Amino acid sequence: KQEVTQIPAALSVPEGENLVLNCSFTDSAIYNLQWFRQDPGKGLTSLLLIQSSQREQTSGRLNASLDKSSGRSTLYIAASQPGDSATYLCAVLAGTASKLTFGTGTRLQVTL
Amino acid sequence: EAEVAQSPRYKITEKSQAVAFWCDPISGHATLYWYRQILGQGPELLVQFQDESVVDDSQLPKDRFSAERLKGVDSTLKIQPAELGDSAMYLCASSQLWDKETQYFGPGTRLLVL
């Protein structure tokens, strides 16, 4: 059974800092890995999707990397802003039914 | 831009009562998913539909939960009777048949069982 773990569970940083969120998964037979953002009480917004054959994806100040063989991904956020405060979830897509398995998330707070 | 619609957004009920949630996927999306997200955890898939057929309901507590998508468009998730542990966010998502990698999520229904 696929298990996805995210570290740290919570993180507080001052505005302007660069930061890294970590995600690990137990079964490397995945189609892709996605990073989502979730604001309190809201649904999920897809940030980045990395195909299993790719090493990284970039969107603005966000950069996600994937090392499928070691079962790890990182989300790098450059020059953090208070508006980045949210919970970040990683999820892997695998299996014949294209099932998404989510991690427990990292709750990020960027302070002024 | 097309979005997944869910209603209600919030629901408070007492234990042993019945509750129902509704989801309208993006038009043309053949695949529909229901997820449950307990506070502090990631979403967990409850049921997946392909058109009107259930593809995966292995994590659906079938003694109290039911889901249907009769015409292969919108879907209803029901809980009867509700228990305290059912308090969670219920998320609906949809994807195109040829692009299951991209799931579009609705805003969710937050359920509180008292």
PDB file of C-alpha atoms in Angstrom:
ATOM      1  CA  LYS A   1       0.000   0.000   0.000  1.00  0.00           C
ATOM      2  CA  GLN A   2       1.349   3.396  -1.005  1.00  0.00           C
ATOM      3  CA  GLU A   3       2.166   5.688   1.917  1.00  0.00           C
ATOM      4  CA  VAL A   4       3.069   9.360   1.551  1.00  0.00           C
ATOM      5  CA  THR A   5       4.823  11.274   4.312  1.00  0.00           C
ATOM      6  CA  GLN A   6       5.459  14.995   4.535  1.00  0.00           C
ATOM      7  CA  ILE A   7       8.015  16.719   6.721  1.00  0.00           C
ATOM      8  CA  PRO A   8       7.778  19.045   8.527  1.00  0.00           C
ATOM      9  CA  ALA A   9       4.155  18.986   9.636  1.00  0.00           C
ATOM     10  CA  ALA A  10       4.266  22.717  10.310  1.00  0.00           C
ATOM     11  CA  LEU A  11       6.665  25.498   9.470  1.00  0.00           C
ATOM     12  CA  SER A  12       6.841  29.178  10.336  1.00  0.00           C
ATOM     13  CA  VAL A  13       9.246  31.478   8.515  1.00  0.00           C
ATOM     14  CA  PRO A  14       9.718  35.233   8.204  1.00  0.00           C
ATOM     15  CA  GLU A  15       8.805  36.891   4.940  1.00  0.00           C
ATOM     16  CA  GLY A  16      11.499  36.723   2.292  1.00  0.00           C
ATOM     17  CA  GLU A  17      13.038  33.425   3.333  1.00  0.00           C
ATOM     18  CA  ASN A  18      13.537  30.558   0.919  1.00  0.00           C
ATOM     19  CA  LEU A  19      12.128  27.269   2.162  1.00  0.00           C
ATOM     20  CA  VAL A  20      11.918  23.591   1.310  1.00  0.00           C
ATOM     21  CA  LEU A  21       9.056  21.198   1.948  1.00  0.00           C
ATOM     22  CA  ASN A  22       9.691  17.472   1.809  1.00  0.00           C
ATOM     23  CA  CYS A  23       7.592  14.578   0.604  1.00  0.00           C
ATOM     24  CA  SER A  24       8.448  10.881   0.561  1.00  0.00           C
ATOM     25  CA  PHE A  25       6.542   7.896  -0.805  1.00  0.00           C
ATOM     26  CA  THR A  26       7.012   4.177  -0.307  1.00  0.00           C
ATOM     27  CA  ASP A  27       6.222   2.731  -3.754  1.00  0.00           C
ATOM     28  CA  SER A  28       8.213   4.198  -6.645  1.00  0.00           C
ATOM     29  CA  ALA A  29       5.828   2.806  -9.302  1.00  0.00           C
ATOM     30  CA  ILE A  30       4.046   6.107  -9.798  1.00  0.00           C
ATOM     31  CA  TYR A  31       2.735   7.947 -12.840  1.00  0.00           C
ATOM     32  CA  ASN A  32       3.314  11.387 -11.418  1.00  0.00           C
ATOM     33  CA  LEU A  33       3.591  13.478  -8.272  1.00  0.00           C
ATOM     34  CA  GLN A  34       1.634  16.629  -7.623  1.00  0.00           C
ATOM     35  CA  TRP A  35       1.888  19.449  -5.148  1.00  0.00           C
ATOM     36  CA  PHE A  36      -1.343  21.114  -4.025  1.00  0.00           C
ATOM     37  CA  ARG A  37      -2.117  24.156  -1.957  1.00  0.00           C
ATOM     38  CA  GLN A  38      -5.056  24.248   0.449  1.00  0.00           C
ATOM     39  CA  ASP A  39      -6.223  27.378   2.203  1.00  0.00           C
ATOM     40  CA  PRO A  40      -8.117  26.917   5.500  1.00  0.00           C
ATOM     41  CA  GLY A  41     -11.561  25.433   4.918  1.00  0.00           C
ATOM     42  CA  LYS A  42     -11.102  25.431   1.162  1.00  0.00           C
ATOM     43  CA  GLY A  43     -10.600  22.937  -1.633  1.00  0.00           C
ATOM     44  CA  LEU A  44      -7.321  22.035  -3.325  1.00  0.00           C
ATOM     45  CA  THR A  45      -5.425  24.047  -5.892  1.00  0.00           C
ATOM     46  CA  SER A  46      -2.893  22.220  -8.048  1.00  0.00           C
ATOM     47  CA  LEU A  47       0.507  23.936  -8.035  1.00  0.00           C
ATOM     48  CA  LEU A  48       2.874  21.645  -9.901  1.00  0.00           C
ATOM     49  CA  LEU A  49       2.710  18.229 -11.536  1.00  0.00           C
ATOM     50  CA  ILE A  50       5.860  16.220 -12.217  1.00  0.00           C
ATOM     51  CA  GLN A  51       5.648  13.221 -14.524  1.00  0.00           C
ATOM     52  CA  SER A  52       7.492  10.110 -13.413  1.00  0.00           C
ATOM     53  CA  SER A  53      10.005  10.641 -16.232  1.00  0.00           C
ATOM     54  CA  GLN A  54      10.769  14.219 -15.186  1.00  0.00           C
ATOM     55  CA  ARG A  55      13.150  15.518 -12.558  1.00  0.00           C
ATOM     56  CA  GLU A  56      11.627  18.902 -11.817  1.00  0.00           C
ATOM     57  CA  GLN A  57       8.989  21.479 -12.646  1.00  0.00           C
ATOM     58  CA  THR A  58       8.978  25.221 -12.093  1.00  0.00           C
ATOM     59  CA  SER A  59       6.224  27.780 -11.809  1.00  0.00           C
ATOM     60  CA  GLY A  60       7.135  31.283 -10.758  1.00  0.00           C
ATOM     61  CA  ARG A  61       8.714  31.139  -7.309  1.00  0.00           C
ATOM     62  CA  LEU A  62       7.943  27.442  -6.953  1.00  0.00           C
ATOM     63  CA  ASN A  63      10.214  24.605  -7.953  1.00  0.00           C
ATOM     64  CA  ALA A  64       9.433  20.951  -7.394  1.00  0.00           C
ATOM     65  CA  SER A  65      11.878  18.112  -7.820  1.00  0.00           C
ATOM     66  CA  LEU A  66      11.314  14.383  -8.045  1.00  0.00           C
ATOM     67  CA  ASP A  67      13.682  11.518  -7.325  1.00  0.00           C
ATOM     68  CA  LYS A  68      11.500   8.534  -8.098  1.00  0.00           C
ATOM     69  CA  SER A  69      14.117   5.911  -7.301  1.00  0.00           C
ATOM     70  CA  SER A  70      14.541   7.171  -3.747  1.00  0.00           C
ATOM     71  CA  GLY A  71      10.852   7.992  -3.331  1.00  0.00           C
ATOM     72  CA  ARG A  72      11.359  11.672  -2.589  1.00  0.00           C
ATOM     73  CA  SER A  73      10.163  15.048  -3.756  1.00  0.00           C
ATOM     74  CA  THR A  74      10.851  18.572  -2.568  1.00  0.00           C
ATOM     75  CA  LEU A  75       8.940  21.791  -3.068  1.00  0.00           C
ATOM     76  CA  TYR A  76      11.157  24.864  -3.004  1.00  0.00           C
ATOM     77  CA  ILE A  77       9.507  28.237  -2.410  1.00  0.00           C
ATOM     78  CA  ALA A  78      11.697  31.243  -3.096  1.00  0.00           C
ATOM     79  CA  ALA A  79      11.313  34.609  -1.405  1.00  0.00           C
ATOM     80  CA  SER A  80       8.312  33.579   0.674  1.00  0.00           C
ATOM     81  CA  GLN A  81       5.399  35.981   1.130  1.00  0.00           C
ATOM     82  CA  PRO A  82       2.572  36.127   3.696  1.00  0.00           C
ATOM     83  CA  GLY A  83       0.204  35.113   0.900  1.00  0.00           C
ATOM     84  CA  ASP A  84       2.023  31.798   0.686  1.00  0.00           C
ATOM     85  CA  SER A  85       0.613  30.832   4.077  1.00  0.00           C
ATOM     86  CA  ALA A  86      -1.419  27.678   3.542  1.00  0.00           C
ATOM     87  CA  THR A  87      -1.200  23.903   3.812  1.00  0.00           C
ATOM     88  CA  TYR A  88       0.835  22.226   1.095  1.00  0.00           C
ATOM     89  CA  LEU A  89      -0.038  18.664   0.147  1.00  0.00           C
ATOM     90  CA  CYS A  90       1.848  16.280  -2.075  1.00  0.00           C
ATOM     91  CA  ALA A  91       0.119  13.397  -3.793  1.00  0.00           C
ATOM     92  CA  VAL A  92       1.268  10.520  -5.982  1.00  0.00           C
ATOM     93  CA  LEU A  93      -0.766   9.002  -8.794  1.00  0.00           C
ATOM     94  CA  ALA A  94      -0.401   5.262  -9.243  1.00  0.00           C
ATOM     95  CA  GLY A  95      -2.247   2.059 -10.064  1.00  0.00           C
ATOM     96  CA  THR A  96      -4.521   0.923 -12.868  1.00  0.00           C
ATOM     97  CA  ALA A  97      -7.343   3.101 -11.533  1.00  0.00           C
ATOM     98  CA  SER A  98      -5.088   6.188 -11.408  1.00  0.00           C
ATOM     99  CA  LYS A  99      -5.475   6.603  -7.675  1.00  0.00           C
ATOM    100  CA  LEU A 100      -4.168   9.696  -5.916  1.00  0.00           C
ATOM    101  CA  THR A 101      -2.589   9.089  -2.517  1.00  0.00           C
ATOM    102  CA  PHE A 102      -2.035  12.195  -0.432  1.00  0.00           C
ATOM    103  CA  GLY A 103       0.408  13.058   2.294  1.00  0.00           C
ATOM    104  CA  THR A 104      -0.729  14.662   5.540  1.00  0.00           C
ATOM    105  CA  GLY A 105       0.475  18.094   4.486  1.00  0.00           C
ATOM    106  CA  THR A 106       2.802  20.811   5.727  1.00  0.00           C
ATOM    107  CA  ARG A 107       1.140  23.827   7.289  1.00  0.00           C
ATOM    108  CA  LEU A 108       3.161  26.899   6.327  1.00  0.00           C
ATOM    109  CA  GLN A 109       2.957  30.295   7.975  1.00  0.00           C
ATOM    110  CA  VAL A 110       4.908  33.210   6.571  1.00  0.00           C
ATOM    111  CA  THR A 111       5.149  36.074   9.025  1.00  0.00           C
ATOM    112  CA  LEU A 112       5.729  39.758   8.374  1.00  0.00           C
TER     113      LEU A 112
ATOM    114  CA  GLU B   1     -13.402  28.813 -16.278  1.00  0.00           C
ATOM    115  CA  ALA B   2     -15.429  25.685 -15.528  1.00  0.00           C
ATOM    116  CA  GLU B   3     -15.404  24.511 -11.931  1.00  0.00           C
ATOM    117  CA  VAL B   4     -16.553  21.574  -9.860  1.00  0.00           C
ATOM    118  CA  ALA B   5     -19.581  22.582  -7.814  1.00  0.00           C
ATOM    119  CA  GLN B   6     -20.457  21.162  -4.411  1.00  0.00           C
ATOM    120  CA  SER B   7     -23.296  21.781  -2.025  1.00  0.00           C
ATOM    121  CA  PRO B   8     -23.879  22.436   0.723  1.00  0.00           C
ATOM    122  CA  ARG B   9     -20.632  24.123   1.709  1.00  0.00           C
ATOM    123  CA  TYR B  10     -21.274  23.503   5.390  1.00  0.00           C
ATOM    124  CA  LYS B  11     -23.463  21.005   7.181  1.00  0.00           C
ATOM    125  CA  ILE B  12     -24.087  20.504  10.877  1.00  0.00           C
ATOM    126  CA  THR B  13     -26.027  17.450  11.918  1.00  0.00           C
ATOM    127  CA  GLU B  14     -26.613  15.292  14.945  1.00  0.00           C
ATOM    128  CA  LYS B  15     -25.334  11.754  15.145  1.00  0.00           C
ATOM    129  CA  SER B  16     -27.687   9.096  13.818  1.00  0.00           C
ATOM    130  CA  GLN B  17     -29.152  11.551  11.306  1.00  0.00           C
ATOM    131  CA  ALA B  18     -28.841  11.164   7.548  1.00  0.00           C
ATOM    132  CA  VAL B  19     -26.827  13.626   5.456  1.00  0.00           C
ATOM    133  CA  ALA B  20     -26.286  13.991   1.732  1.00  0.00           C
ATOM    134  CA  PHE B  21     -23.748  15.895  -0.319  1.00  0.00           C
ATOM    135  CA  TRP B  22     -24.021  16.844  -3.964  1.00  0.00           C
ATOM    136  CA  CYS B  23     -21.334  17.290  -6.594  1.00  0.00           C
ATOM    137  CA  ASP B  24     -21.572  18.579 -10.150  1.00  0.00           C
ATOM    138  CA  PRO B  25     -18.342  17.898 -12.057  1.00  0.00           C
ATOM    139  CA  ILE B  26     -16.938  19.930 -14.902  1.00  0.00           C
ATOM    140  CA  SER B  27     -19.002  19.345 -18.015  1.00  0.00           C
ATOM    141  CA  GLY B  28     -17.674  16.461 -20.065  1.00  0.00           C
ATOM    142  CA  HIS B  29     -15.599  14.953 -17.268  1.00  0.00           C
ATOM    143  CA  ALA B  30     -16.308  11.236 -17.230  1.00  0.00           C
ATOM    144  CA  THR B  31     -14.443  10.454 -14.020  1.00  0.00           C
ATOM    145  CA  LEU B  32     -15.676  11.652 -10.635  1.00  0.00           C
ATOM    146  CA  TYR B  33     -14.062  11.173  -7.249  1.00  0.00           C
ATOM    147  CA  TRP B  34     -15.239  11.615  -3.660  1.00  0.00           C
ATOM    148  CA  TYR B  35     -12.560  12.175  -1.011  1.00  0.00           C
ATOM    149  CA  ARG B  36     -12.789  12.539   2.754  1.00  0.00           C
ATOM    150  CA  GLN B  37     -10.311  14.770   4.546  1.00  0.00           C
ATOM    151  CA  ILE B  38     -10.170  14.531   8.327  1.00  0.00           C
ATOM    152  CA  LEU B  39      -8.746  17.620  10.022  1.00  0.00           C
ATOM    153  CA  GLY B  40      -4.967  17.576   9.919  1.00  0.00           C
ATOM    154  CA  GLN B  41      -4.768  14.768   7.379  1.00  0.00           C
ATOM    155  CA  GLY B  42      -4.596  14.467   3.622  1.00  0.00           C
ATOM    156  CA  PRO B  43      -7.656  13.576   1.536  1.00  0.00           C
ATOM    157  CA  GLU B  44      -8.480   9.887   1.227  1.00  0.00           C
ATOM    158  CA  LEU B  45     -10.351   8.481  -1.747  1.00  0.00           C
ATOM    159  CA  LEU B  46     -13.773   7.104  -0.843  1.00  0.00           C
ATOM    160  CA  VAL B  47     -15.176   6.278  -4.267  1.00  0.00           C
ATOM    161  CA  GLN B  48     -14.329   6.736  -7.931  1.00  0.00           C
ATOM    162  CA  PHE B  49     -16.854   6.701 -10.781  1.00  0.00           C
ATOM    163  CA  GLN B  50     -16.308   6.207 -14.472  1.00  0.00           C
ATOM    164  CA  ASP B  51     -19.504   7.590 -15.978  1.00  0.00           C
ATOM    165  CA  GLU B  52     -22.202   5.920 -13.850  1.00  0.00           C
ATOM    166  CA  SER B  53     -20.095   2.914 -12.847  1.00  0.00           C
ATOM    167  CA  VAL B  54     -18.102   2.551  -9.637  1.00  0.00           C
ATOM    168  CA  VAL B  55     -14.426   1.926 -10.385  1.00  0.00           C
ATOM    169  CA  ASP B  56     -13.099   1.889  -6.826  1.00  0.00           C
ATOM    170  CA  ASP B  57     -15.016   1.994  -3.557  1.00  0.00           C
ATOM    171  CA  SER B  58     -12.616  -0.055  -1.493  1.00  0.00           C
ATOM    172  CA  GLN B  59     -12.319   2.657   1.186  1.00  0.00           C
ATOM    173  CA  LEU B  60     -16.031   3.481   1.353  1.00  0.00           C
ATOM    174  CA  PRO B  61     -17.625   2.368   4.654  1.00  0.00           C
ATOM    175  CA  LYS B  62     -20.495   0.622   2.952  1.00  0.00           C
ATOM    176  CA  ASP B  63     -22.467  -0.026   6.123  1.00  0.00           C
ATOM    177  CA  ARG B  64     -23.304   3.670   6.353  1.00  0.00           C
ATOM    178  CA  PHE B  65     -22.025   5.397   3.217  1.00  0.00           C
ATOM    179  CA  SER B  66     -23.493   5.228  -0.264  1.00  0.00           C
ATOM    180  CA  ALA B  67     -22.684   7.041  -3.471  1.00  0.00           C
ATOM    181  CA  GLU B  68     -24.458   7.232  -6.774  1.00  0.00           C
ATOM    182  CA  ARG B  69     -24.034   8.845 -10.147  1.00  0.00           C
ATOM    183  CA  LEU B  70     -27.168   7.680 -11.871  1.00  0.00           C
ATOM    184  CA  LYS B  71     -26.883   9.534 -15.180  1.00  0.00           C
ATOM    185  CA  GLY B  72     -23.131   9.732 -15.236  1.00  0.00           C
ATOM    186  CA  VAL B  73     -23.132  13.459 -14.562  1.00  0.00           C
ATOM    187  CA  ASP B  74     -23.712  14.770 -11.027  1.00  0.00           C
ATOM    188  CA  SER B  75     -23.271  12.629  -7.958  1.00  0.00           C
ATOM    189  CA  THR B  76     -24.611  12.281  -4.429  1.00  0.00           C
ATOM    190  CA  LEU B  77     -22.771  10.952  -1.392  1.00  0.00           C
ATOM    191  CA  LYS B  78     -24.958   9.900   1.521  1.00  0.00           C
ATOM    192  CA  ILE B  79     -24.202   8.984   5.122  1.00  0.00           C
ATOM    193  CA  GLN B  80     -26.827   7.206   7.174  1.00  0.00           C
ATOM    194  CA  PRO B  81     -26.597   7.210  10.136  1.00  0.00           C
ATOM    195  CA  ALA B  82     -23.912   9.855  10.710  1.00  0.00           C
ATOM    196  CA  GLU B  83     -21.387   9.254  13.480  1.00  0.00           C
ATOM    197  CA  LEU B  84     -19.151  11.688  15.353  1.00  0.00           C
ATOM    198  CA  GLY B  85     -16.111  10.366  13.497  1.00  0.00           C
ATOM    199  CA  ASP B  86     -17.623  11.376  10.170  1.00  0.00           C
ATOM    200  CA  SER B  87     -16.855  15.024  10.891  1.00  0.00           C
ATOM    201  CA  ALA B  88     -14.552  15.998   8.041  1.00  0.00           C
ATOM    202  CA  MET B  89     -14.252  17.850   4.755  1.00  0.00           C
ATOM    203  CA  TYR B  90     -15.776  15.960   1.831  1.00  0.00           C
ATOM    204  CA  LEU B  91     -14.135  16.858  -1.454  1.00  0.00           C
ATOM    205  CA  CYS B  92     -15.332  16.072  -4.938  1.00  0.00           C
ATOM    206  CA  ALA B  93     -13.046  16.047  -7.963  1.00  0.00           C
ATOM    207  CA  SER B  94     -13.420  15.276 -11.636  1.00  0.00           C
ATOM    208  CA  SER B  95     -11.159  14.501 -14.558  1.00  0.00           C
ATOM    209  CA  GLN B  96     -11.386  13.833 -18.255  1.00  0.00           C
ATOM    210  CA  LEU B  97     -11.390  10.235 -19.409  1.00  0.00           C
ATOM    211  CA  TRP B  98      -8.173  10.684 -21.390  1.00  0.00           C
ATOM    212  CA  ASP B  99      -6.425  12.796 -18.734  1.00  0.00           C
ATOM    213  CA  LYS B 100      -6.920  11.166 -15.354  1.00  0.00           C
ATOM    214  CA  GLU B 101      -3.661  12.721 -14.216  1.00  0.00           C
ATOM    215  CA  THR B 102      -5.343  16.076 -13.793  1.00  0.00           C
ATOM    216  CA  GLN B 103      -8.076  16.140 -11.177  1.00  0.00           C
ATOM    217  CA  TYR B 104     -10.028  19.334 -10.591  1.00  0.00           C
ATOM    218  CA  PHE B 105     -11.266  19.765  -7.050  1.00  0.00           C
ATOM    219  CA  GLY B 106     -14.407  21.436  -5.809  1.00  0.00           C
ATOM    220  CA  PRO B 107     -14.541  23.693  -2.720  1.00  0.00           C
ATOM    221  CA  GLY B 108     -15.687  20.848  -0.483  1.00  0.00           C
ATOM    222  CA  THR B 109     -18.448  20.308   2.052  1.00  0.00           C
ATOM    223  CA  ARG B 110     -17.454  20.652   5.683  1.00  0.00           C
ATOM    224  CA  LEU B 111     -19.480  18.288   7.879  1.00  0.00           C
ATOM    225  CA  LEU B 112     -19.758  18.588  11.637  1.00  0.00           C
ATOM    226  CA  VAL B 113     -21.546  15.804  13.483  1.00  0.00           C
ATOM    227  CA  LEU B 114     -22.644  16.667  17.015  1.00  0.00           C
TER     228      LEU B 114
END
